[in-house]
PDB file of C-alpha atoms in Angstrom:
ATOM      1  CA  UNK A   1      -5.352  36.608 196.060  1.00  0.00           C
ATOM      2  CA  UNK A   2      -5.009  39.938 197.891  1.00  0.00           C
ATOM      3  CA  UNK A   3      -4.614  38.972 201.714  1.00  0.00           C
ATOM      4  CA  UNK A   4      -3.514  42.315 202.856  1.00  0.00           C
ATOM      5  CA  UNK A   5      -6.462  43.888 202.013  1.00  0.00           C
ATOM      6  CA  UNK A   6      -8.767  41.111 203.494  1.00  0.00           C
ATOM      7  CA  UNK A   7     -10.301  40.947 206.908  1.00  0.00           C
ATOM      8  CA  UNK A   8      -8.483  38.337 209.699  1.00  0.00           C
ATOM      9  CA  UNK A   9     -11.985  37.017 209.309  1.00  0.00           C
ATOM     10  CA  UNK A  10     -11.826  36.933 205.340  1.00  0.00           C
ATOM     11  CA  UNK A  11      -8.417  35.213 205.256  1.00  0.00           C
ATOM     12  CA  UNK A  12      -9.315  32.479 207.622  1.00  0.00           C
ATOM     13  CA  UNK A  13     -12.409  31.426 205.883  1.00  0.00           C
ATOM     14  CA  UNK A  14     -10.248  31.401 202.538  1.00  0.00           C
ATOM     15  CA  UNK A  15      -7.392  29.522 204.152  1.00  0.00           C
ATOM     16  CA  UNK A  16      -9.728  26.737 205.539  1.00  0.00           C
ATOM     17  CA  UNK A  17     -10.859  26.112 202.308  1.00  0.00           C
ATOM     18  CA  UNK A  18      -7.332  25.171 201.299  1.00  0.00           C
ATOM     19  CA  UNK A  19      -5.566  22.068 200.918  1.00  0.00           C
ATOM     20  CA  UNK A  20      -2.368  22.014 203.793  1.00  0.00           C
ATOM     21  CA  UNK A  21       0.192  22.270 200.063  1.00  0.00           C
ATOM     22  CA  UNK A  22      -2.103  25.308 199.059  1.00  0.00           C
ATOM     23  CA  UNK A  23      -1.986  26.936 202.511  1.00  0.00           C
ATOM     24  CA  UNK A  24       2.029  26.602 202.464  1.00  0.00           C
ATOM     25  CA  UNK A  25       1.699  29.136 198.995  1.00  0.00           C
ATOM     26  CA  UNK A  26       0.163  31.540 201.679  1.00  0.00           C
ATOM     27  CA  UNK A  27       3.222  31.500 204.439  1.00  0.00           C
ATOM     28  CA  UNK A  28       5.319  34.032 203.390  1.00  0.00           C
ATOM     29  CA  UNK A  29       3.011  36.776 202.637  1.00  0.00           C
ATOM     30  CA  UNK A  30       0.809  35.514 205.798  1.00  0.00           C
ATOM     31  CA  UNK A  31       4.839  36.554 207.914  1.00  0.00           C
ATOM     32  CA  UNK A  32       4.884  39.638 206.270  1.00  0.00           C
ATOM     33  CA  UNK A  33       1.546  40.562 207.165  1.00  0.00           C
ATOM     34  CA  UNK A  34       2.282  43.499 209.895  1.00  0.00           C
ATOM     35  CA  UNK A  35      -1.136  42.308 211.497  1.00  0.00           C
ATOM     36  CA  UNK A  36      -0.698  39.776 214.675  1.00  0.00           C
ATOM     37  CA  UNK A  37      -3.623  37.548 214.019  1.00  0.00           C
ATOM     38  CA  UNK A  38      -2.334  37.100 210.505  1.00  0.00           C
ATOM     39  CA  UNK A  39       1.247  36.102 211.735  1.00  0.00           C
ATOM     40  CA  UNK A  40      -0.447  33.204 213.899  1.00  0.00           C
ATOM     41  CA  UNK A  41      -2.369  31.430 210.515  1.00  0.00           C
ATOM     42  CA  UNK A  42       1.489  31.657 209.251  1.00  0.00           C
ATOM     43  CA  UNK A  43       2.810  29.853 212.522  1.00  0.00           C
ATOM     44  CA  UNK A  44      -0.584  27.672 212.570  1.00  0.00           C
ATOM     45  CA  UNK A  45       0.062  26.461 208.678  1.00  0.00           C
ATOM     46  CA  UNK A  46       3.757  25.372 209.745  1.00  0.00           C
ATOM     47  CA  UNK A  47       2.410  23.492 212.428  1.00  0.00           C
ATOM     48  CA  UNK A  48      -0.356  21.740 210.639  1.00  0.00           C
ATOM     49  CA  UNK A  49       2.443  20.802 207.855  1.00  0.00           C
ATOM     50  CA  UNK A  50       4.596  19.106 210.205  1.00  0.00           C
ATOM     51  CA  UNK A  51       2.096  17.138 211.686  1.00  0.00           C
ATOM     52  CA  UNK A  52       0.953  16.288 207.849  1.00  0.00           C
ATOM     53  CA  UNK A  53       4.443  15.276 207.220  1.00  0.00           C
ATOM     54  CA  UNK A  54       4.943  13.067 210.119  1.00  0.00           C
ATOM     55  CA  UNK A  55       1.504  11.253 209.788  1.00  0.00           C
ATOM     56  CA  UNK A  56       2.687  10.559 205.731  1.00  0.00           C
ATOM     57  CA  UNK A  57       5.672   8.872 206.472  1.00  0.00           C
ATOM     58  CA  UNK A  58       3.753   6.960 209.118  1.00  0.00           C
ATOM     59  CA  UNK A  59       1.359   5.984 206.389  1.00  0.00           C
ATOM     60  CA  UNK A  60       4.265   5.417 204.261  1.00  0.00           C
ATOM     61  CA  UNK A  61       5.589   2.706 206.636  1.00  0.00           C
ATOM     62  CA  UNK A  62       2.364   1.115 206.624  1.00  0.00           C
ATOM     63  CA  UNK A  63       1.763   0.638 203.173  1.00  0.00           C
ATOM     64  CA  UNK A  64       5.975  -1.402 203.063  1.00  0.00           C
ATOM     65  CA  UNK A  65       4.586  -4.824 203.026  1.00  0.00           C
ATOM     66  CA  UNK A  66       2.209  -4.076 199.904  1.00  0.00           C
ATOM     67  CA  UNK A  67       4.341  -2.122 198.191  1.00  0.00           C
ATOM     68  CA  UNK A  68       6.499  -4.959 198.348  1.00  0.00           C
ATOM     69  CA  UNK A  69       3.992  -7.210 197.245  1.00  0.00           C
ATOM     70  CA  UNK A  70       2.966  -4.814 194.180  1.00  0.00           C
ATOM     71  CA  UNK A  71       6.300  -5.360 193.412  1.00  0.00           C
ATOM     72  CA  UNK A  72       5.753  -8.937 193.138  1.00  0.00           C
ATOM     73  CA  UNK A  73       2.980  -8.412 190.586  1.00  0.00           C
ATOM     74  CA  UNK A  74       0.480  -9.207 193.263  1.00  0.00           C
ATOM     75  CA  UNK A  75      -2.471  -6.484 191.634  1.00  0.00           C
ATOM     76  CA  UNK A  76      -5.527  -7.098 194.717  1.00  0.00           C
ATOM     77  CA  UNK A  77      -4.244  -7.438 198.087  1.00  0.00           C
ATOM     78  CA  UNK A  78      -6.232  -8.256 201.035  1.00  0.00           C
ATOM     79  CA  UNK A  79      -5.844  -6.900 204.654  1.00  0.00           C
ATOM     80  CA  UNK A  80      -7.768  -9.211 207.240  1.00  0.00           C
ATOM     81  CA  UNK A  81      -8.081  -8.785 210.809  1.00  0.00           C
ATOM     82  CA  UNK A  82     -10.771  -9.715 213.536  1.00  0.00           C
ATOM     83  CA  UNK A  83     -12.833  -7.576 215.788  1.00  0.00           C
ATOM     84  CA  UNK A  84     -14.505  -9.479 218.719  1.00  0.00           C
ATOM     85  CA  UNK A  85     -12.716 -12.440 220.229  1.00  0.00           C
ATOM     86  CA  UNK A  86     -12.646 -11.070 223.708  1.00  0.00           C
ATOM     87  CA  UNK A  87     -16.183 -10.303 224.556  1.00  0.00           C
ATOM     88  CA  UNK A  88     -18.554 -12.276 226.820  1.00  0.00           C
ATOM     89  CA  UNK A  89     -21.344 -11.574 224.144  1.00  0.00           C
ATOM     90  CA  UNK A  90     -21.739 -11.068 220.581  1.00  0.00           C
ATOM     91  CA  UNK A  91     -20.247 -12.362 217.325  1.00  0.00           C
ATOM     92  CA  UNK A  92     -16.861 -12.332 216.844  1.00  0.00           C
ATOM     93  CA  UNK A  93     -16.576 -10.401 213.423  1.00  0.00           C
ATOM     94  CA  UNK A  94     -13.980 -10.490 210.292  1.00  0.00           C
ATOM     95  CA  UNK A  95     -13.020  -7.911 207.456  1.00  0.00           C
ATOM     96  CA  UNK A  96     -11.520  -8.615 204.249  1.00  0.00           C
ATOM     97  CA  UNK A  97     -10.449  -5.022 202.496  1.00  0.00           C
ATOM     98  CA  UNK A  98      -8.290  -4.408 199.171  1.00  0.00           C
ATOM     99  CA  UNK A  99      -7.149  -1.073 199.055  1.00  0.00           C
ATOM    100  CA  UNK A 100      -6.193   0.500 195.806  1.00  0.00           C
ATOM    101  CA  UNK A 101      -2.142   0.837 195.631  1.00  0.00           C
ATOM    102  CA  UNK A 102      -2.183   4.681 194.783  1.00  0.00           C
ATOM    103  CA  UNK A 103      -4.232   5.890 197.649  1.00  0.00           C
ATOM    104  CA  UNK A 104      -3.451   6.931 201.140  1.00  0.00           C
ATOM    105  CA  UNK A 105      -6.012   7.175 203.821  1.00  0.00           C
ATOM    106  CA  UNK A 106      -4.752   9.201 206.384  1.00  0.00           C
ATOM    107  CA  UNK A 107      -5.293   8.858 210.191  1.00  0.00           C
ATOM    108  CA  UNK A 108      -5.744   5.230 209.344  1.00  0.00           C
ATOM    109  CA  UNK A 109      -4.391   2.592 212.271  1.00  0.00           C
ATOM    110  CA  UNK A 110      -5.134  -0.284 214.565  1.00  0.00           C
ATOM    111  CA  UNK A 111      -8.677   0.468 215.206  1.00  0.00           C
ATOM    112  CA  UNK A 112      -8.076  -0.218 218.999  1.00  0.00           C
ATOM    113  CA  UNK A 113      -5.801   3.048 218.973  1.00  0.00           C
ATOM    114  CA  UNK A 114      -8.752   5.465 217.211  1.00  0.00           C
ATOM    115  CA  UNK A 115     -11.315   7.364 218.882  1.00  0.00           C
ATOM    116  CA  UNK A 116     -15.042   5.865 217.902  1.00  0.00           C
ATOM    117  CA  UNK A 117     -15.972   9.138 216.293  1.00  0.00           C
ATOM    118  CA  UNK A 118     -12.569   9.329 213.874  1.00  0.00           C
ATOM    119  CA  UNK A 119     -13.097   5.173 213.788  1.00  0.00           C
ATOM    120  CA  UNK A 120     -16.670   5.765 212.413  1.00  0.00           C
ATOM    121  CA  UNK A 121     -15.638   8.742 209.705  1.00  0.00           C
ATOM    122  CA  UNK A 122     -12.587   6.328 208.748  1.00  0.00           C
ATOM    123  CA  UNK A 123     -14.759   3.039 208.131  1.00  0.00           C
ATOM    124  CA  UNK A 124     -16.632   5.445 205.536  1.00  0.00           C
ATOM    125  CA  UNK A 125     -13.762   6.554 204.058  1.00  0.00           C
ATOM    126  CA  UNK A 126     -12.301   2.758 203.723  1.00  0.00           C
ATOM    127  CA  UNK A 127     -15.818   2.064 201.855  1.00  0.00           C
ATOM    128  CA  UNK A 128     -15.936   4.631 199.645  1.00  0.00           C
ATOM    129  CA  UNK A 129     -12.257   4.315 198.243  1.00  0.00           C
ATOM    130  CA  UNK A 130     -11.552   0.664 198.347  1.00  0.00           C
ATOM    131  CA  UNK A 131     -11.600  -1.420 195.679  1.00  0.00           C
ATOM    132  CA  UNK A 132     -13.478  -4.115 197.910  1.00  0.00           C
ATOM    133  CA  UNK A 133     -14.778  -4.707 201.316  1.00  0.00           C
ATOM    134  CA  UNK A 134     -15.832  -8.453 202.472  1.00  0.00           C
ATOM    135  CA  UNK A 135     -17.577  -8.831 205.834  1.00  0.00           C
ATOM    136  CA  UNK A 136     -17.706 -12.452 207.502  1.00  0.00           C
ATOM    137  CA  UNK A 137     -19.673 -12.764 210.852  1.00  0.00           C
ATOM    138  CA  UNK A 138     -19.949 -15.883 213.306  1.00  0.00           C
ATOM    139  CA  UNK A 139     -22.128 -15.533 216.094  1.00  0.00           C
ATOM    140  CA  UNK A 140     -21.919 -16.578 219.548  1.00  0.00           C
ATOM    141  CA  UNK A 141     -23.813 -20.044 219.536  1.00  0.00           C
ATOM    142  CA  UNK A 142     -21.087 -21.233 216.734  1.00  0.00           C
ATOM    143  CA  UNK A 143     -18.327 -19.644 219.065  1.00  0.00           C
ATOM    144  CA  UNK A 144     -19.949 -21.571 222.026  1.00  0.00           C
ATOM    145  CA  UNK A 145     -19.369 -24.978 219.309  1.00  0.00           C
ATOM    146  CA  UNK A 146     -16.229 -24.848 218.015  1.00  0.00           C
ATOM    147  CA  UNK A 147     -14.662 -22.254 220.016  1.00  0.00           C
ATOM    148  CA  UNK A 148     -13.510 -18.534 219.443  1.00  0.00           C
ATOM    149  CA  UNK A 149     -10.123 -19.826 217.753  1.00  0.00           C
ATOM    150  CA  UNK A 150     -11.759 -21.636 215.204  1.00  0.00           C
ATOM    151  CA  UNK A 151     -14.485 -18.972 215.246  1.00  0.00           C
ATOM    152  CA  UNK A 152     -12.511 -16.194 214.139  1.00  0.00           C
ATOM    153  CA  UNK A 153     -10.802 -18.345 211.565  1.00  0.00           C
ATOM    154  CA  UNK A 154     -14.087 -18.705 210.087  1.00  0.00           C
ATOM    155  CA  UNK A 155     -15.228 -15.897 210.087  1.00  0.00           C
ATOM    156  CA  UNK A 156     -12.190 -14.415 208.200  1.00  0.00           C
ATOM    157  CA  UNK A 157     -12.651 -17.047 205.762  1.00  0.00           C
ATOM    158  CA  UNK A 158     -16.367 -15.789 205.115  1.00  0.00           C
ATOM    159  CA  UNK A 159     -15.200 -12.411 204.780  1.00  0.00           C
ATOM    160  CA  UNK A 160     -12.366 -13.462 201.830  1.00  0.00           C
ATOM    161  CA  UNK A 161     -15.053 -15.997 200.376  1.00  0.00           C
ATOM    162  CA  UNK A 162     -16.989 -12.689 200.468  1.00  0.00           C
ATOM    163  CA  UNK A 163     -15.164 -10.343 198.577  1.00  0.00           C
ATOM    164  CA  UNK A 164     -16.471  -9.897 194.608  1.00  0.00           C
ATOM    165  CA  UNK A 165     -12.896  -9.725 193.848  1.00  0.00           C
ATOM    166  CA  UNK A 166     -10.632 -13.207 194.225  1.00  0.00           C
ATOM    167  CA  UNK A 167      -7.529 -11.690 195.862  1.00  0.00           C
ATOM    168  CA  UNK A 168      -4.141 -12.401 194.497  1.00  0.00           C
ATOM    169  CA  UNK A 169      -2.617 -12.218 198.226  1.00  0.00           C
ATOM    170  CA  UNK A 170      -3.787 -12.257 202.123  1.00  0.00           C
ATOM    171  CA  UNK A 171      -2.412 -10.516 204.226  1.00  0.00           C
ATOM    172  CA  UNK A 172      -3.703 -11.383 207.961  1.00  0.00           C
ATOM    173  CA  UNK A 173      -3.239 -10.434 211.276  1.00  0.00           C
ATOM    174  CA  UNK A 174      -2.026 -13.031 213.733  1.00  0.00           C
ATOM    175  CA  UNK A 175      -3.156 -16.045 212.017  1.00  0.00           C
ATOM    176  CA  UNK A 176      -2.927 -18.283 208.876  1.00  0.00           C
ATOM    177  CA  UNK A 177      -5.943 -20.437 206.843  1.00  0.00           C
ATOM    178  CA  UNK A 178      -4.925 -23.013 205.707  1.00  0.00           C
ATOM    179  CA  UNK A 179      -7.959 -24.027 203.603  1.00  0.00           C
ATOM    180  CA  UNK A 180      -7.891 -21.109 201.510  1.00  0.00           C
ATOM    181  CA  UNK A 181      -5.758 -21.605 198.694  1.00  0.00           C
ATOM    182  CA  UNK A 182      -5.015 -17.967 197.895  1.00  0.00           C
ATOM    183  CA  UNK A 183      -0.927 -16.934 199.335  1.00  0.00           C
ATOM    184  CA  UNK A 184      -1.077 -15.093 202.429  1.00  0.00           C
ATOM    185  CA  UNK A 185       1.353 -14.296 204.766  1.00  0.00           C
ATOM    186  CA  UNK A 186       0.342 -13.438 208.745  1.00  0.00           C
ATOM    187  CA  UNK A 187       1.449 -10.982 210.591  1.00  0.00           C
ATOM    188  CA  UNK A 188       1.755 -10.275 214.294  1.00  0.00           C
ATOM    189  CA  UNK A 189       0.501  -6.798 215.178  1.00  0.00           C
ATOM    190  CA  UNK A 190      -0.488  -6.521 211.509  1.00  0.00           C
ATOM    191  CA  UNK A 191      -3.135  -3.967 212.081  1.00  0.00           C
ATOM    192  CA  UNK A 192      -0.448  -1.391 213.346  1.00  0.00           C
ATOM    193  CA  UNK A 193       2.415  -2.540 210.445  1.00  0.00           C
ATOM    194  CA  UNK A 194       0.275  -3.262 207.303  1.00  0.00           C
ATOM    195  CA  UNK A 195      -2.157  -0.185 206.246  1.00  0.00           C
ATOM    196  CA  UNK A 196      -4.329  -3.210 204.697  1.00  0.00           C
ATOM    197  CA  UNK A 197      -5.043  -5.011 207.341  1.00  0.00           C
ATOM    198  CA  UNK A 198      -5.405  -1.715 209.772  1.00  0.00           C
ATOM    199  CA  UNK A 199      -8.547  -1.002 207.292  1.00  0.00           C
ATOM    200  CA  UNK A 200     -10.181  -4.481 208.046  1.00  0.00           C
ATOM    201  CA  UNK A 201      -9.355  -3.837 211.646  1.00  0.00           C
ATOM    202  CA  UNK A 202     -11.782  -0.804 211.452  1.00  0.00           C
ATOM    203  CA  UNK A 203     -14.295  -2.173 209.154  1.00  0.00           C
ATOM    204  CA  UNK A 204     -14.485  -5.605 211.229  1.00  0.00           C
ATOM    205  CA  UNK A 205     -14.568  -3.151 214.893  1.00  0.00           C
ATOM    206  CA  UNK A 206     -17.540  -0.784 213.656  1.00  0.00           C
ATOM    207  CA  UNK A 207     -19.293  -3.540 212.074  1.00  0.00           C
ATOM    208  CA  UNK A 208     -19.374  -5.416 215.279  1.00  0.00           C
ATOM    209  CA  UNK A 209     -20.365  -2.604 217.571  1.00  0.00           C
ATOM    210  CA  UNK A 210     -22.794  -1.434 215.437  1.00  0.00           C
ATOM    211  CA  UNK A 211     -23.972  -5.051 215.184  1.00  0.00           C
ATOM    212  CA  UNK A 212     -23.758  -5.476 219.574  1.00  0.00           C
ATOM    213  CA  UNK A 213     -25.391  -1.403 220.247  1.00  0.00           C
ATOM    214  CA  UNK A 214     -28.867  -2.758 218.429  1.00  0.00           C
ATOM    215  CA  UNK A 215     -28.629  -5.674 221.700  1.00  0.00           C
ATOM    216  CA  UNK A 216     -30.000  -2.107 223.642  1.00  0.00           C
ATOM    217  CA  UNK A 217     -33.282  -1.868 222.001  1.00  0.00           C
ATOM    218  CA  UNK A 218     -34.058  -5.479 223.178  1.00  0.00           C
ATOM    219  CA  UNK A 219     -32.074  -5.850 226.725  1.00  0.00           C
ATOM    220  CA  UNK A 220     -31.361  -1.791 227.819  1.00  0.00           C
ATOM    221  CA  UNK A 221     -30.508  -3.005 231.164  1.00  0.00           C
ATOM    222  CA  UNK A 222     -27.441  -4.399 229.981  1.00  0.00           C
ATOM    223  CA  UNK A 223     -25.310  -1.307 229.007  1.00  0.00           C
ATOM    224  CA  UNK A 224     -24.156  -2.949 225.654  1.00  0.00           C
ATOM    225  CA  UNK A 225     -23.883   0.689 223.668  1.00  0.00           C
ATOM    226  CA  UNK A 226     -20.938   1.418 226.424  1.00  0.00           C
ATOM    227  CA  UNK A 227     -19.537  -1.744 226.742  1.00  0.00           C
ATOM    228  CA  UNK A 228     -20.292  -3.490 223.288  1.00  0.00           C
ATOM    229  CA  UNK A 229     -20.285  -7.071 224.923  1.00  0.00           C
ATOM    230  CA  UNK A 230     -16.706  -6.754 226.867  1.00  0.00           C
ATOM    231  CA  UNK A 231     -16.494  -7.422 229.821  1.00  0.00           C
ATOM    232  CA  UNK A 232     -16.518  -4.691 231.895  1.00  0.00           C
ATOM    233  CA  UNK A 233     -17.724  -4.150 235.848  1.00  0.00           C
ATOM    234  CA  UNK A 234     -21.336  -2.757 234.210  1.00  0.00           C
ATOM    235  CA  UNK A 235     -21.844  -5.672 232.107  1.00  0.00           C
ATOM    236  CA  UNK A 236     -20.897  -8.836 235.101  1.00  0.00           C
ATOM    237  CA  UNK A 237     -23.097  -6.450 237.168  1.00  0.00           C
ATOM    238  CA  UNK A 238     -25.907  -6.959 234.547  1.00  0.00           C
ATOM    239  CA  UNK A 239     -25.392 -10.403 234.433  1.00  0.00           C
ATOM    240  CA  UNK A 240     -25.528 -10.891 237.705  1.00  0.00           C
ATOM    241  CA  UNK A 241     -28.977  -9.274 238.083  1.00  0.00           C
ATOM    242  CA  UNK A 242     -30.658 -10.174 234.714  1.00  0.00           C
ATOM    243  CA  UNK A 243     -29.261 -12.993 233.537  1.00  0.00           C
ATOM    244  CA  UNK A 244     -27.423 -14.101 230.643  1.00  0.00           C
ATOM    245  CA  UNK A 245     -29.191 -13.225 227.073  1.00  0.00           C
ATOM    246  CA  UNK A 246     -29.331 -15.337 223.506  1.00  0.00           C
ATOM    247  CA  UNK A 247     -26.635 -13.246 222.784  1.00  0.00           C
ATOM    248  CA  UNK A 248     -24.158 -14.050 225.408  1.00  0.00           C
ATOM    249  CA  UNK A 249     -21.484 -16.883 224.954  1.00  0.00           C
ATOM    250  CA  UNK A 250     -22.056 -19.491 227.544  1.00  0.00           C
ATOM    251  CA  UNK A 251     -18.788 -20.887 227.296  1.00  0.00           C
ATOM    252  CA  UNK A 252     -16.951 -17.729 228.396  1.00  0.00           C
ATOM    253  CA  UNK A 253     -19.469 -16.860 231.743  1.00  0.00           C
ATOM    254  CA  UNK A 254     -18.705 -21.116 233.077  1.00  0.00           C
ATOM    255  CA  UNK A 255     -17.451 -19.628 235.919  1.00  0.00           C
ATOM    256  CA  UNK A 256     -20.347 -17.342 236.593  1.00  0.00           C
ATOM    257  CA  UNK A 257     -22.529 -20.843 237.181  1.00  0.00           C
ATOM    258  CA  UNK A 258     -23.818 -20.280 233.355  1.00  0.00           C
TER     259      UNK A 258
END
């Protein structure tokens, strides 16, 4: 490809159609280009490299604990984490995912640390390439009967029970179920450490919210597409006016007089 004789225009529509490793074929010539403009896409390529570089071997780290595992002969890992235990309203939701051991998503992380657009585009991404996604939901009546705890433990065992795949390992943020009897091993701050569990972390969180936003159509005054059940100054304010709904968890608004 003949940049010299292309347009600044031409070159960056060409370039953006590159991978970052095809771009990086481009620097040199890009340098010698006596044109200004040009020069930048050279210095804008190194840029964008290093930051690809750094987020790999972030990746990298994430995907230690099932590498190790791999090693093990353990073929169909699962990554389980929780989305929901806080709120004063909605279920509290559970994600089981098995990610293939050859691919890496990138931008992937605890989902409290991702914007909701990037959050949204990565749950689609987790679907499409994983090998298997489970989804296990307990709503707030159960919560209000046996308590979040033992909610979100069963809810995580709905989403494993749910998978089409049995895993061969669990890997699980924070907790341990002990009437499963597949191995697992938890892990505190798993969604930041394992890149398994970090993908049920944002399949669980924009399952929920999605789940908590359709509360709008029925109770608007209630701000839930903002706050998705937390409790924030909006939503006590709501409460205070309107009253609690069917979807709000009794036991955590006692000292409201609920």
């Amino acid at each position: 490809m003949d940049l010299k004789n292309m347009s600044a225009h031409e070159v960056r529509n060409f370039l953006q159609k590159l991978s970052i490793e095809e771009k990086l074929k481009y620097v040199t010539i890009l340098k010698d280009d006596n044109r200004k403009t040009i020069k930048k896409f050279a210095d804008k390529i190194e840029r964008e490299y290093s930051k690809f570089i750094g987020e790999r071997e972030r990746i990298l780290k994430m995907c230690k604990i099932e590498n190790e595992l791999y090693n093990q002969n353990y073929n169909l890992i699962a990554g389980i984490d929780e989305a929901g235990r806080g709120p004063l309203a909605g279920p509290v939701v559970a994600a089981a995912v098995i990610l293939p051991k050859d691919k890496l998503i990138f931008g992937i992380n605890d989902s409290k640390k991702i914007p909701e657009k990037k959050r949204y585009k990565l749950y689609d991404i987790i679907n499409e390439v994983a090998i298997d996604v489970g989804i296990g939901i307990v709503d707030n009546e159960i919560i209000d009967k046996i308590n979040i705890f033992n909610a979100t433990k069963l809810a995580m065992k709905k989403a494993v029970l749910s998978l089409k795949n049995k895993p061969d390992f669990l890997l699980i943020d924070a907790l341990k179920l002990t009437d499963i009897n597949i191995k697992q091993k938890e892990i505190v701050k798993g969604d930041s450490l394992s890149i398994s569990i970090a993908a049920a972390s944002i399949v669980a969180k924009v399952t929920r919210d999605r789940i908590v936003i359709e509360y709008e159509k029925k109770y608007p005054g209630y701000g839930f597409k903002n706050h998705k059940g937390y409790g924030t100054k909006e939503h006590y304010k709501a409460i205070k006016e309107f009253g609690i709904t069917p979807f709000h968890r009794k036991t955590f608004l006692k000292s409201l007089g609920d």
